[in-house]
Amino acid sequence: MRAERTNTRRNTTTKAAPVHRLPEMAHHPVPEVALLRALGSLGPYVALRNHDVVAHLATGGDVDLFVPDPEDAERRLVAELGAPAYVARRSYVTGLFYEWGNVDLLPSLEWRGAKYLDGTTVLDERVLSPSGIPRPRVAHEALVSWFSSLLWGGFFKPRYRDVILEAVREDGDELARVLRAAVGKRWGNRLWLCASQGEPEESELWANRLRRALLRRALARTPLQTVAGRLRFYVAEVRLHLNPPLPWLAVLGPDGSGKSTLLAGLREQWP
C-alpha cells in the first residue's frame, strides 16, 4: 500500500499555472497642434533633450523644458492643453502628467539645490532644432544629459553618450569650461579627459565624489542661495512623501532575485 502511494506521487504531474497577461494600455494620441501652440505661448525656454517633442512623446517619452518661471509656464500649458491628470511639485521640477505624456518644467539646472549650469547662459545661447523647438547649444545639452542621471541616480545613461562625444568634437572648449565651472578644475579636467577619450561612462565610478565636488563649488560660489536651495529640496521631498500624487511602488525580493537587473532594465527603457 505504501509503495502504491509512492508510485502514485511520482507519476503525478503538476500542471503549469496559467499565465495572466495585463491588457494593453489605451493609446492616447499626442495633441500636436495644441502642444505646439502651447510651446509657442511660453516665454524663453529650451527643450533640454529630445527636441522633436511630438515624436518623442508619441513613443512614450517625456519632455524636459527649462523655464525661468515654471508657474507661468504651467498656466500657459494648461490654458492650451487642459488640466493634467495630476501634478507633481518638487523643488527642482514641476511635472505635468497627461494621458498622452509627461511635461517636466525645470526652473534651474541643479542637484539638491547646488546649481551645475547657469540657466541664463543656456537661454542666451540657445539655438533652434530642425523641428523648430529651442534647444541648448550642444555643450550645455551634453552637460545636462550627463549630469542628470549621474548626480540624481548615480549612473551613466548610455543613450546620451553620442551627444557628449558630439560636444567634444564640435563644442569642446565650452564643454571643458562648464565642466570645470560645475565641479572645479580637478574633477572638470578628469571628466573632460574621459569624454575626450570616448569613455564618459567611466564617470559612473565617481558619482559620489562628483556630488561632493559640486556641492563644495556651489557653496563657495553662492553659499546662501545653495543652502536655501537645499532646504527647499528637503522640505519639498518631505511634503511629497507625506502626500504623494500617486501610489508608491516597491520592488521586493531576496538577494540575487534580480531586483537590480529589473531596475537597470527599466532605466534603459525609460527616457
PDB file of C-alpha atoms in Angstrom:
ATOM      1  CA  MET A   1       0.000   0.000   0.000  1.00  0.00           C
ATOM      2  CA  ARG A   2       2.840   2.328   0.884  1.00  0.00           C
ATOM      3  CA  ALA A   3       4.581   1.546  -2.440  1.00  0.00           C
ATOM      4  CA  GLU A   4       1.424   2.280  -4.399  1.00  0.00           C
ATOM      5  CA  ARG A   5       1.161   5.677  -2.775  1.00  0.00           C
ATOM      6  CA  THR A   6       4.807   6.407  -3.574  1.00  0.00           C
ATOM      7  CA  ASN A   7       4.378   5.475  -7.233  1.00  0.00           C
ATOM      8  CA  THR A   8       1.227   7.493  -7.493  1.00  0.00           C
ATOM      9  CA  ARG A   9       3.017  10.550  -6.204  1.00  0.00           C
ATOM     10  CA  ARG A  10       5.956  10.021  -8.569  1.00  0.00           C
ATOM     11  CA  ASN A  11       3.691   9.680 -11.601  1.00  0.00           C
ATOM     12  CA  THR A  12       1.636  12.726 -10.766  1.00  0.00           C
ATOM     13  CA  THR A  13       2.452  15.744 -12.927  1.00  0.00           C
ATOM     14  CA  THR A  14       1.802  19.295 -11.838  1.00  0.00           C
ATOM     15  CA  LYS A  15       0.061  21.483 -14.367  1.00  0.00           C
ATOM     16  CA  ALA A  16       1.684  24.820 -15.110  1.00  0.00           C
ATOM     17  CA  ALA A  17      -0.081  27.792 -13.636  1.00  0.00           C
ATOM     18  CA  PRO A  18      -1.976  29.812 -16.232  1.00  0.00           C
ATOM     19  CA  VAL A  19      -0.239  32.950 -17.448  1.00  0.00           C
ATOM     20  CA  HIS A  20      -2.271  36.095 -16.952  1.00  0.00           C
ATOM     21  CA  ARG A  21      -1.312  38.965 -19.227  1.00  0.00           C
ATOM     22  CA  LEU A  22      -2.111  42.538 -18.435  1.00  0.00           C
ATOM     23  CA  PRO A  23      -4.290  44.258 -21.009  1.00  0.00           C
ATOM     24  CA  GLU A  24      -2.526  46.765 -23.216  1.00  0.00           C
ATOM     25  CA  MET A  25      -2.850  50.361 -22.124  1.00  0.00           C
ATOM     26  CA  ALA A  26      -5.077  52.562 -24.213  1.00  0.00           C
ATOM     27  CA  HIS A  27      -3.177  54.724 -26.654  1.00  0.00           C
ATOM     28  CA  HIS A  28      -3.786  58.446 -26.351  1.00  0.00           C
ATOM     29  CA  PRO A  29      -2.523  60.430 -29.333  1.00  0.00           C
ATOM     30  CA  VAL A  30      -0.394  63.486 -28.676  1.00  0.00           C
ATOM     31  CA  PRO A  31      -2.370  66.699 -29.357  1.00  0.00           C
ATOM     32  CA  GLU A  32       0.258  68.014 -31.737  1.00  0.00           C
ATOM     33  CA  VAL A  33      -1.395  71.282 -32.768  1.00  0.00           C
ATOM     34  CA  ALA A  34      -2.362  72.255 -29.226  1.00  0.00           C
ATOM     35  CA  LEU A  35       1.053  71.245 -27.877  1.00  0.00           C
ATOM     36  CA  LEU A  36       2.978  73.318 -30.409  1.00  0.00           C
ATOM     37  CA  ARG A  37       0.642  76.238 -29.795  1.00  0.00           C
ATOM     38  CA  ALA A  38       1.227  75.874 -26.054  1.00  0.00           C
ATOM     39  CA  LEU A  39       5.005  75.828 -26.505  1.00  0.00           C
ATOM     40  CA  GLY A  40       4.774  78.878 -28.723  1.00  0.00           C
ATOM     41  CA  SER A  41       2.956  80.748 -25.968  1.00  0.00           C
ATOM     42  CA  LEU A  42       5.802  80.271 -23.497  1.00  0.00           C
ATOM     43  CA  GLY A  43       8.427  82.890 -22.834  1.00  0.00           C
ATOM     44  CA  PRO A  44      12.113  81.986 -23.251  1.00  0.00           C
ATOM     45  CA  TYR A  45      12.606  78.238 -22.830  1.00  0.00           C
ATOM     46  CA  VAL A  46      14.581  75.291 -24.157  1.00  0.00           C
ATOM     47  CA  ALA A  47      13.797  71.612 -24.577  1.00  0.00           C
ATOM     48  CA  LEU A  48      16.781  70.189 -22.735  1.00  0.00           C
ATOM     49  CA  ARG A  49      16.779  66.878 -24.627  1.00  0.00           C
ATOM     50  CA  ASN A  50      14.728  65.050 -27.254  1.00  0.00           C
ATOM     51  CA  HIS A  51      13.925  68.190 -29.224  1.00  0.00           C
ATOM     52  CA  ASP A  52      11.391  66.598 -31.565  1.00  0.00           C
ATOM     53  CA  VAL A  53       8.947  66.708 -28.698  1.00  0.00           C
ATOM     54  CA  VAL A  54       5.872  65.426 -30.544  1.00  0.00           C
ATOM     55  CA  ALA A  55       7.650  62.351 -31.915  1.00  0.00           C
ATOM     56  CA  HIS A  56       9.290  61.671 -28.562  1.00  0.00           C
ATOM     57  CA  LEU A  57       6.017  61.869 -26.659  1.00  0.00           C
ATOM     58  CA  ALA A  58       4.367  59.601 -29.240  1.00  0.00           C
ATOM     59  CA  THR A  59       6.909  56.878 -28.428  1.00  0.00           C
ATOM     60  CA  GLY A  60       6.200  57.055 -24.699  1.00  0.00           C
ATOM     61  CA  GLY A  61       8.884  59.542 -23.689  1.00  0.00           C
ATOM     62  CA  ASP A  62       8.557  62.742 -21.715  1.00  0.00           C
ATOM     63  CA  VAL A  63       9.710  66.297 -22.332  1.00  0.00           C
ATOM     64  CA  ASP A  64      12.054  68.327 -20.111  1.00  0.00           C
ATOM     65  CA  LEU A  65      11.648  72.086 -20.506  1.00  0.00           C
ATOM     66  CA  PHE A  66      13.913  74.607 -18.818  1.00  0.00           C
ATOM     67  CA  VAL A  67      11.757  77.646 -17.982  1.00  0.00           C
ATOM     68  CA  PRO A  68      12.709  80.586 -15.714  1.00  0.00           C
ATOM     69  CA  ASP A  69       9.123  80.850 -14.368  1.00  0.00           C
ATOM     70  CA  PRO A  70       7.521  77.396 -14.040  1.00  0.00           C
ATOM     71  CA  GLU A  71       4.280  78.770 -12.562  1.00  0.00           C
ATOM     72  CA  ASP A  72       3.671  80.993 -15.579  1.00  0.00           C
ATOM     73  CA  ALA A  73       4.667  78.157 -17.938  1.00  0.00           C
ATOM     74  CA  GLU A  74       2.259  75.786 -16.180  1.00  0.00           C
ATOM     75  CA  ARG A  75      -0.627  78.272 -16.548  1.00  0.00           C
ATOM     76  CA  ARG A  76       0.066  78.717 -20.249  1.00  0.00           C
ATOM     77  CA  LEU A  77       0.339  74.992 -20.908  1.00  0.00           C
ATOM     78  CA  VAL A  78      -2.877  74.225 -19.013  1.00  0.00           C
ATOM     79  CA  ALA A  79      -4.677  77.005 -20.901  1.00  0.00           C
ATOM     80  CA  GLU A  80      -3.886  75.279 -24.211  1.00  0.00           C
ATOM     81  CA  LEU A  81      -3.759  71.602 -23.201  1.00  0.00           C
ATOM     82  CA  GLY A  82      -6.302  71.452 -20.390  1.00  0.00           C
ATOM     83  CA  ALA A  83      -5.748  70.252 -16.843  1.00  0.00           C
ATOM     84  CA  PRO A  84      -3.310  67.335 -16.449  1.00  0.00           C
ATOM     85  CA  ALA A  85      -4.316  64.104 -14.725  1.00  0.00           C
ATOM     86  CA  TYR A  86      -2.108  65.144 -11.825  1.00  0.00           C
ATOM     87  CA  VAL A  87       0.765  67.457 -10.999  1.00  0.00           C
ATOM     88  CA  ALA A  88       3.913  66.535  -9.041  1.00  0.00           C
ATOM     89  CA  ARG A  89       5.682  69.512  -7.472  1.00  0.00           C
ATOM     90  CA  ARG A  90       9.244  69.246  -6.264  1.00  0.00           C
ATOM     91  CA  SER A  91      11.795  71.931  -5.508  1.00  0.00           C
ATOM     92  CA  TYR A  92      13.596  71.371  -8.800  1.00  0.00           C
ATOM     93  CA  VAL A  93      10.787  70.320 -11.164  1.00  0.00           C
ATOM     94  CA  THR A  94       7.056  70.570 -11.743  1.00  0.00           C
ATOM     95  CA  GLY A  95       5.732  67.501 -13.544  1.00  0.00           C
ATOM     96  CA  LEU A  96       2.522  67.730 -15.589  1.00  0.00           C
ATOM     97  CA  PHE A  97       1.168  64.234 -16.238  1.00  0.00           C
ATOM     98  CA  TYR A  98      -1.253  63.886 -19.148  1.00  0.00           C
ATOM     99  CA  GLU A  99      -2.737  60.699 -20.581  1.00  0.00           C
ATOM    100  CA  TRP A 100      -0.635  61.191 -23.707  1.00  0.00           C
ATOM    101  CA  GLY A 101       2.676  62.002 -21.936  1.00  0.00           C
ATOM    102  CA  ASN A 102       4.548  63.984 -19.297  1.00  0.00           C
ATOM    103  CA  VAL A 103       5.913  67.521 -19.427  1.00  0.00           C
ATOM    104  CA  ASP A 104       8.534  68.464 -16.816  1.00  0.00           C
ATOM    105  CA  LEU A 105       9.218  72.139 -16.072  1.00  0.00           C
ATOM    106  CA  LEU A 106      12.656  72.825 -14.582  1.00  0.00           C
ATOM    107  CA  PRO A 107      13.355  76.282 -13.100  1.00  0.00           C
ATOM    108  CA  SER A 108      17.068  75.589 -12.583  1.00  0.00           C
ATOM    109  CA  LEU A 109      19.749  73.093 -13.519  1.00  0.00           C
ATOM    110  CA  GLU A 110      20.816  71.704 -10.173  1.00  0.00           C
ATOM    111  CA  TRP A 111      21.292  68.777  -7.844  1.00  0.00           C
ATOM    112  CA  ARG A 112      19.601  69.237  -4.474  1.00  0.00           C
ATOM    113  CA  GLY A 113      19.974  72.988  -4.542  1.00  0.00           C
ATOM    114  CA  ALA A 114      23.524  73.052  -5.946  1.00  0.00           C
ATOM    115  CA  LYS A 115      23.464  74.537  -9.448  1.00  0.00           C
ATOM    116  CA  TYR A 116      25.750  72.992 -12.033  1.00  0.00           C
ATOM    117  CA  LEU A 117      24.886  75.179 -15.038  1.00  0.00           C
ATOM    118  CA  ASP A 118      23.783  78.800 -15.304  1.00  0.00           C
ATOM    119  CA  GLY A 119      20.269  78.977 -16.729  1.00  0.00           C
ATOM    120  CA  THR A 120      20.659  82.483 -18.128  1.00  0.00           C
ATOM    121  CA  THR A 121      23.609  81.358 -20.237  1.00  0.00           C
ATOM    122  CA  VAL A 122      21.631  78.365 -21.503  1.00  0.00           C
ATOM    123  CA  LEU A 123      18.765  80.610 -22.641  1.00  0.00           C
ATOM    124  CA  ASP A 124      21.017  83.295 -24.127  1.00  0.00           C
ATOM    125  CA  GLU A 125      22.921  80.758 -26.242  1.00  0.00           C
ATOM    126  CA  ARG A 126      20.004  78.530 -27.276  1.00  0.00           C
ATOM    127  CA  VAL A 127      19.508  77.581 -30.909  1.00  0.00           C
ATOM    128  CA  LEU A 128      16.605  76.194 -32.924  1.00  0.00           C
ATOM    129  CA  SER A 129      16.437  72.459 -33.561  1.00  0.00           C
ATOM    130  CA  PRO A 130      15.456  71.113 -37.011  1.00  0.00           C
ATOM    131  CA  SER A 131      11.907  70.686 -35.646  1.00  0.00           C
ATOM    132  CA  GLY A 132      11.795  74.385 -34.726  1.00  0.00           C
ATOM    133  CA  ILE A 133      11.981  73.829 -30.957  1.00  0.00           C
ATOM    134  CA  PRO A 134      14.557  75.863 -28.973  1.00  0.00           C
ATOM    135  CA  ARG A 135      17.382  73.661 -27.716  1.00  0.00           C
ATOM    136  CA  PRO A 136      20.609  74.335 -25.762  1.00  0.00           C
ATOM    137  CA  ARG A 137      23.937  74.631 -27.523  1.00  0.00           C
ATOM    138  CA  VAL A 138      25.481  71.195 -27.745  1.00  0.00           C
ATOM    139  CA  ALA A 139      27.947  71.603 -24.846  1.00  0.00           C
ATOM    140  CA  HIS A 140      25.136  72.637 -22.500  1.00  0.00           C
ATOM    141  CA  GLU A 141      22.903  69.799 -23.659  1.00  0.00           C
ATOM    142  CA  ALA A 142      25.736  67.340 -23.120  1.00  0.00           C
ATOM    143  CA  LEU A 143      26.321  68.564 -19.567  1.00  0.00           C
ATOM    144  CA  VAL A 144      22.620  68.388 -18.659  1.00  0.00           C
ATOM    145  CA  SER A 145      22.249  64.919 -20.180  1.00  0.00           C
ATOM    146  CA  TRP A 146      25.411  63.687 -18.465  1.00  0.00           C
ATOM    147  CA  PHE A 147      24.782  65.156 -15.026  1.00  0.00           C
ATOM    148  CA  SER A 148      21.042  64.479 -14.752  1.00  0.00           C
ATOM    149  CA  SER A 149      21.397  60.716 -14.366  1.00  0.00           C
ATOM    150  CA  LEU A 150      24.905  60.819 -12.866  1.00  0.00           C
ATOM    151  CA  LEU A 151      24.059  63.157  -9.977  1.00  0.00           C
ATOM    152  CA  TRP A 152      20.462  62.190  -9.299  1.00  0.00           C
ATOM    153  CA  GLY A 153      20.691  58.460  -9.963  1.00  0.00           C
ATOM    154  CA  GLY A 154      24.399  57.690  -9.626  1.00  0.00           C
ATOM    155  CA  PHE A 155      24.591  56.030 -13.038  1.00  0.00           C
ATOM    156  CA  PHE A 156      25.553  56.861 -16.617  1.00  0.00           C
ATOM    157  CA  LYS A 157      22.899  56.654 -19.335  1.00  0.00           C
ATOM    158  CA  PRO A 158      24.443  55.144 -22.485  1.00  0.00           C
ATOM    159  CA  ARG A 159      21.823  56.804 -24.685  1.00  0.00           C
ATOM    160  CA  TYR A 160      23.465  60.189 -24.013  1.00  0.00           C
ATOM    161  CA  ARG A 161      26.954  59.045 -24.933  1.00  0.00           C
ATOM    162  CA  ASP A 162      26.593  60.324 -28.501  1.00  0.00           C
ATOM    163  CA  VAL A 163      25.662  63.878 -27.527  1.00  0.00           C
ATOM    164  CA  ILE A 164      28.623  64.031 -25.114  1.00  0.00           C
ATOM    165  CA  LEU A 165      31.027  62.899 -27.833  1.00  0.00           C
ATOM    166  CA  GLU A 166      29.412  65.344 -30.266  1.00  0.00           C
ATOM    167  CA  ALA A 167      30.054  68.141 -27.779  1.00  0.00           C
ATOM    168  CA  VAL A 168      33.710  67.075 -27.503  1.00  0.00           C
ATOM    169  CA  ARG A 169      34.093  67.323 -31.276  1.00  0.00           C
ATOM    170  CA  GLU A 170      32.006  70.409 -32.019  1.00  0.00           C
ATOM    171  CA  ASP A 171      31.909  72.461 -28.810  1.00  0.00           C
ATOM    172  CA  GLY A 172      34.856  71.179 -26.825  1.00  0.00           C
ATOM    173  CA  ASP A 173      36.086  74.458 -25.316  1.00  0.00           C
ATOM    174  CA  GLU A 174      32.664  75.258 -23.879  1.00  0.00           C
ATOM    175  CA  LEU A 175      32.163  71.715 -22.593  1.00  0.00           C
ATOM    176  CA  ALA A 176      35.505  71.864 -20.797  1.00  0.00           C
ATOM    177  CA  ARG A 177      34.612  75.272 -19.355  1.00  0.00           C
ATOM    178  CA  VAL A 178      31.207  74.260 -17.964  1.00  0.00           C
ATOM    179  CA  LEU A 179      32.621  71.025 -16.519  1.00  0.00           C
ATOM    180  CA  ARG A 180      35.275  72.960 -14.586  1.00  0.00           C
ATOM    181  CA  ALA A 181      32.737  75.583 -13.530  1.00  0.00           C
ATOM    182  CA  ALA A 182      30.429  72.873 -12.183  1.00  0.00           C
ATOM    183  CA  VAL A 183      32.790  70.631 -10.215  1.00  0.00           C
ATOM    184  CA  GLY A 184      36.094  72.501 -10.106  1.00  0.00           C
ATOM    185  CA  LYS A 185      39.281  72.238 -12.101  1.00  0.00           C
ATOM    186  CA  ARG A 186      40.419  68.836 -10.837  1.00  0.00           C
ATOM    187  CA  TRP A 187      37.208  66.915 -11.462  1.00  0.00           C
ATOM    188  CA  GLY A 188      36.291  69.005 -14.503  1.00  0.00           C
ATOM    189  CA  ASN A 189      39.574  68.066 -16.166  1.00  0.00           C
ATOM    190  CA  ARG A 190      39.065  64.427 -15.255  1.00  0.00           C
ATOM    191  CA  LEU A 191      35.592  64.393 -16.790  1.00  0.00           C
ATOM    192  CA  TRP A 192      36.871  66.186 -19.883  1.00  0.00           C
ATOM    193  CA  LEU A 193      39.661  63.629 -20.255  1.00  0.00           C
ATOM    194  CA  CYS A 194      37.359  60.601 -20.098  1.00  0.00           C
ATOM    195  CA  ALA A 195      34.930  62.257 -22.540  1.00  0.00           C
ATOM    196  CA  SER A 196      37.696  63.214 -24.982  1.00  0.00           C
ATOM    197  CA  GLN A 197      38.959  59.627 -24.853  1.00  0.00           C
ATOM    198  CA  GLY A 198      35.479  58.374 -25.753  1.00  0.00           C
ATOM    199  CA  GLU A 199      34.784  56.880 -22.329  1.00  0.00           C
ATOM    200  CA  PRO A 200      32.303  59.169 -20.495  1.00  0.00           C
ATOM    201  CA  GLU A 201      30.765  56.097 -18.835  1.00  0.00           C
ATOM    202  CA  GLU A 202      33.852  55.993 -16.590  1.00  0.00           C
ATOM    203  CA  SER A 203      32.286  58.871 -14.651  1.00  0.00           C
ATOM    204  CA  GLU A 204      29.771  56.482 -13.082  1.00  0.00           C
ATOM    205  CA  LEU A 205      32.547  55.333 -10.751  1.00  0.00           C
ATOM    206  CA  TRP A 206      32.927  58.864  -9.364  1.00  0.00           C
ATOM    207  CA  ALA A 207      29.278  59.818  -8.793  1.00  0.00           C
ATOM    208  CA  ASN A 208      29.534  60.397  -5.037  1.00  0.00           C
ATOM    209  CA  ARG A 209      32.793  62.329  -5.304  1.00  0.00           C
ATOM    210  CA  LEU A 210      31.342  64.476  -8.084  1.00  0.00           C
ATOM    211  CA  ARG A 211      28.316  65.273  -5.925  1.00  0.00           C
ATOM    212  CA  ARG A 212      30.593  66.441  -3.129  1.00  0.00           C
ATOM    213  CA  ALA A 213      32.724  68.457  -5.534  1.00  0.00           C
ATOM    214  CA  LEU A 214      29.624  70.124  -6.995  1.00  0.00           C
ATOM    215  CA  LEU A 215      28.292  70.973  -3.547  1.00  0.00           C
ATOM    216  CA  ARG A 216      31.619  72.459  -2.420  1.00  0.00           C
ATOM    217  CA  ARG A 217      31.833  74.513  -5.594  1.00  0.00           C
ATOM    218  CA  ALA A 218      28.259  75.781  -5.275  1.00  0.00           C
ATOM    219  CA  LEU A 219      28.709  76.681  -1.590  1.00  0.00           C
ATOM    220  CA  ALA A 220      31.879  78.616  -2.397  1.00  0.00           C
ATOM    221  CA  ARG A 221      30.227  80.479  -5.267  1.00  0.00           C
ATOM    222  CA  THR A 222      26.735  81.181  -3.890  1.00  0.00           C
ATOM    223  CA  PRO A 223      26.580  79.986  -0.262  1.00  0.00           C
ATOM    224  CA  LEU A 224      23.232  81.482   0.804  1.00  0.00           C
ATOM    225  CA  GLN A 225      21.477  80.503  -2.426  1.00  0.00           C
ATOM    226  CA  THR A 226      22.821  76.948  -2.224  1.00  0.00           C
ATOM    227  CA  VAL A 227      21.825  76.461   1.428  1.00  0.00           C
ATOM    228  CA  ALA A 228      18.347  77.851   0.721  1.00  0.00           C
ATOM    229  CA  GLY A 229      18.041  75.580  -2.305  1.00  0.00           C
ATOM    230  CA  ARG A 230      18.944  72.506  -0.283  1.00  0.00           C
ATOM    231  CA  LEU A 231      16.397  73.415   2.383  1.00  0.00           C
ATOM    232  CA  ARG A 232      13.711  73.837  -0.290  1.00  0.00           C
ATOM    233  CA  PHE A 233      14.637  70.461  -1.714  1.00  0.00           C
ATOM    234  CA  TYR A 234      14.300  68.588   1.583  1.00  0.00           C
ATOM    235  CA  VAL A 235      11.083  70.380   2.578  1.00  0.00           C
ATOM    236  CA  ALA A 236       9.521  69.580  -0.798  1.00  0.00           C
ATOM    237  CA  GLU A 237      10.607  65.942  -0.564  1.00  0.00           C
ATOM    238  CA  VAL A 238       9.050  65.556   2.894  1.00  0.00           C
ATOM    239  CA  ARG A 239       5.782  67.046   1.646  1.00  0.00           C
ATOM    240  CA  LEU A 240       5.811  64.765  -1.380  1.00  0.00           C
ATOM    241  CA  HIS A 241       6.351  61.673   0.770  1.00  0.00           C
ATOM    242  CA  LEU A 242       3.589  62.664   3.166  1.00  0.00           C
ATOM    243  CA  ASN A 243       1.136  63.393   0.358  1.00  0.00           C
ATOM    244  CA  PRO A 244       2.257  61.584  -2.810  1.00  0.00           C
ATOM    245  CA  PRO A 245       0.327  62.327  -6.030  1.00  0.00           C
ATOM    246  CA  LEU A 246       0.228  58.611  -6.908  1.00  0.00           C
ATOM    247  CA  PRO A 247       0.831  55.261  -5.182  1.00  0.00           C
ATOM    248  CA  TRP A 248       4.412  54.271  -4.384  1.00  0.00           C
ATOM    249  CA  LEU A 249       5.726  51.021  -5.830  1.00  0.00           C
ATOM    250  CA  ALA A 250       8.415  48.866  -4.222  1.00  0.00           C
ATOM    251  CA  VAL A 251      10.469  46.067  -5.759  1.00  0.00           C
ATOM    252  CA  LEU A 252      10.998  43.423  -3.065  1.00  0.00           C
ATOM    253  CA  GLY A 253      12.835  40.116  -3.087  1.00  0.00           C
ATOM    254  CA  PRO A 254      15.728  38.199  -1.562  1.00  0.00           C
ATOM    255  CA  ASP A 255      19.350  38.788  -2.520  1.00  0.00           C
ATOM    256  CA  GLY A 256      20.088  37.569  -6.020  1.00  0.00           C
ATOM    257  CA  SER A 257      16.469  37.534  -7.172  1.00  0.00           C
ATOM    258  CA  GLY A 258      17.067  40.128  -9.914  1.00  0.00           C
ATOM    259  CA  LYS A 259      15.815  43.386  -8.360  1.00  0.00           C
ATOM    260  CA  SER A 260      18.807  45.411  -9.559  1.00  0.00           C
ATOM    261  CA  THR A 261      18.656  43.829 -13.015  1.00  0.00           C
ATOM    262  CA  LEU A 262      14.969  44.709 -13.308  1.00  0.00           C
ATOM    263  CA  LEU A 263      15.532  48.320 -12.267  1.00  0.00           C
ATOM    264  CA  ALA A 264      18.532  48.644 -14.594  1.00  0.00           C
ATOM    265  CA  GLY A 265      16.367  47.418 -17.463  1.00  0.00           C
ATOM    266  CA  LEU A 266      13.625  49.903 -16.590  1.00  0.00           C
ATOM    267  CA  ARG A 267      16.167  52.737 -16.506  1.00  0.00           C
ATOM    268  CA  GLU A 268      17.200  51.904 -20.053  1.00  0.00           C
ATOM    269  CA  GLN A 269      13.603  51.706 -21.275  1.00  0.00           C
ATOM    270  CA  TRP A 270      12.519  54.995 -19.721  1.00  0.00           C
ATOM    271  CA  PRO A 271      13.847  58.281 -21.145  1.00  0.00           C
TER     272      PRO A 271
END
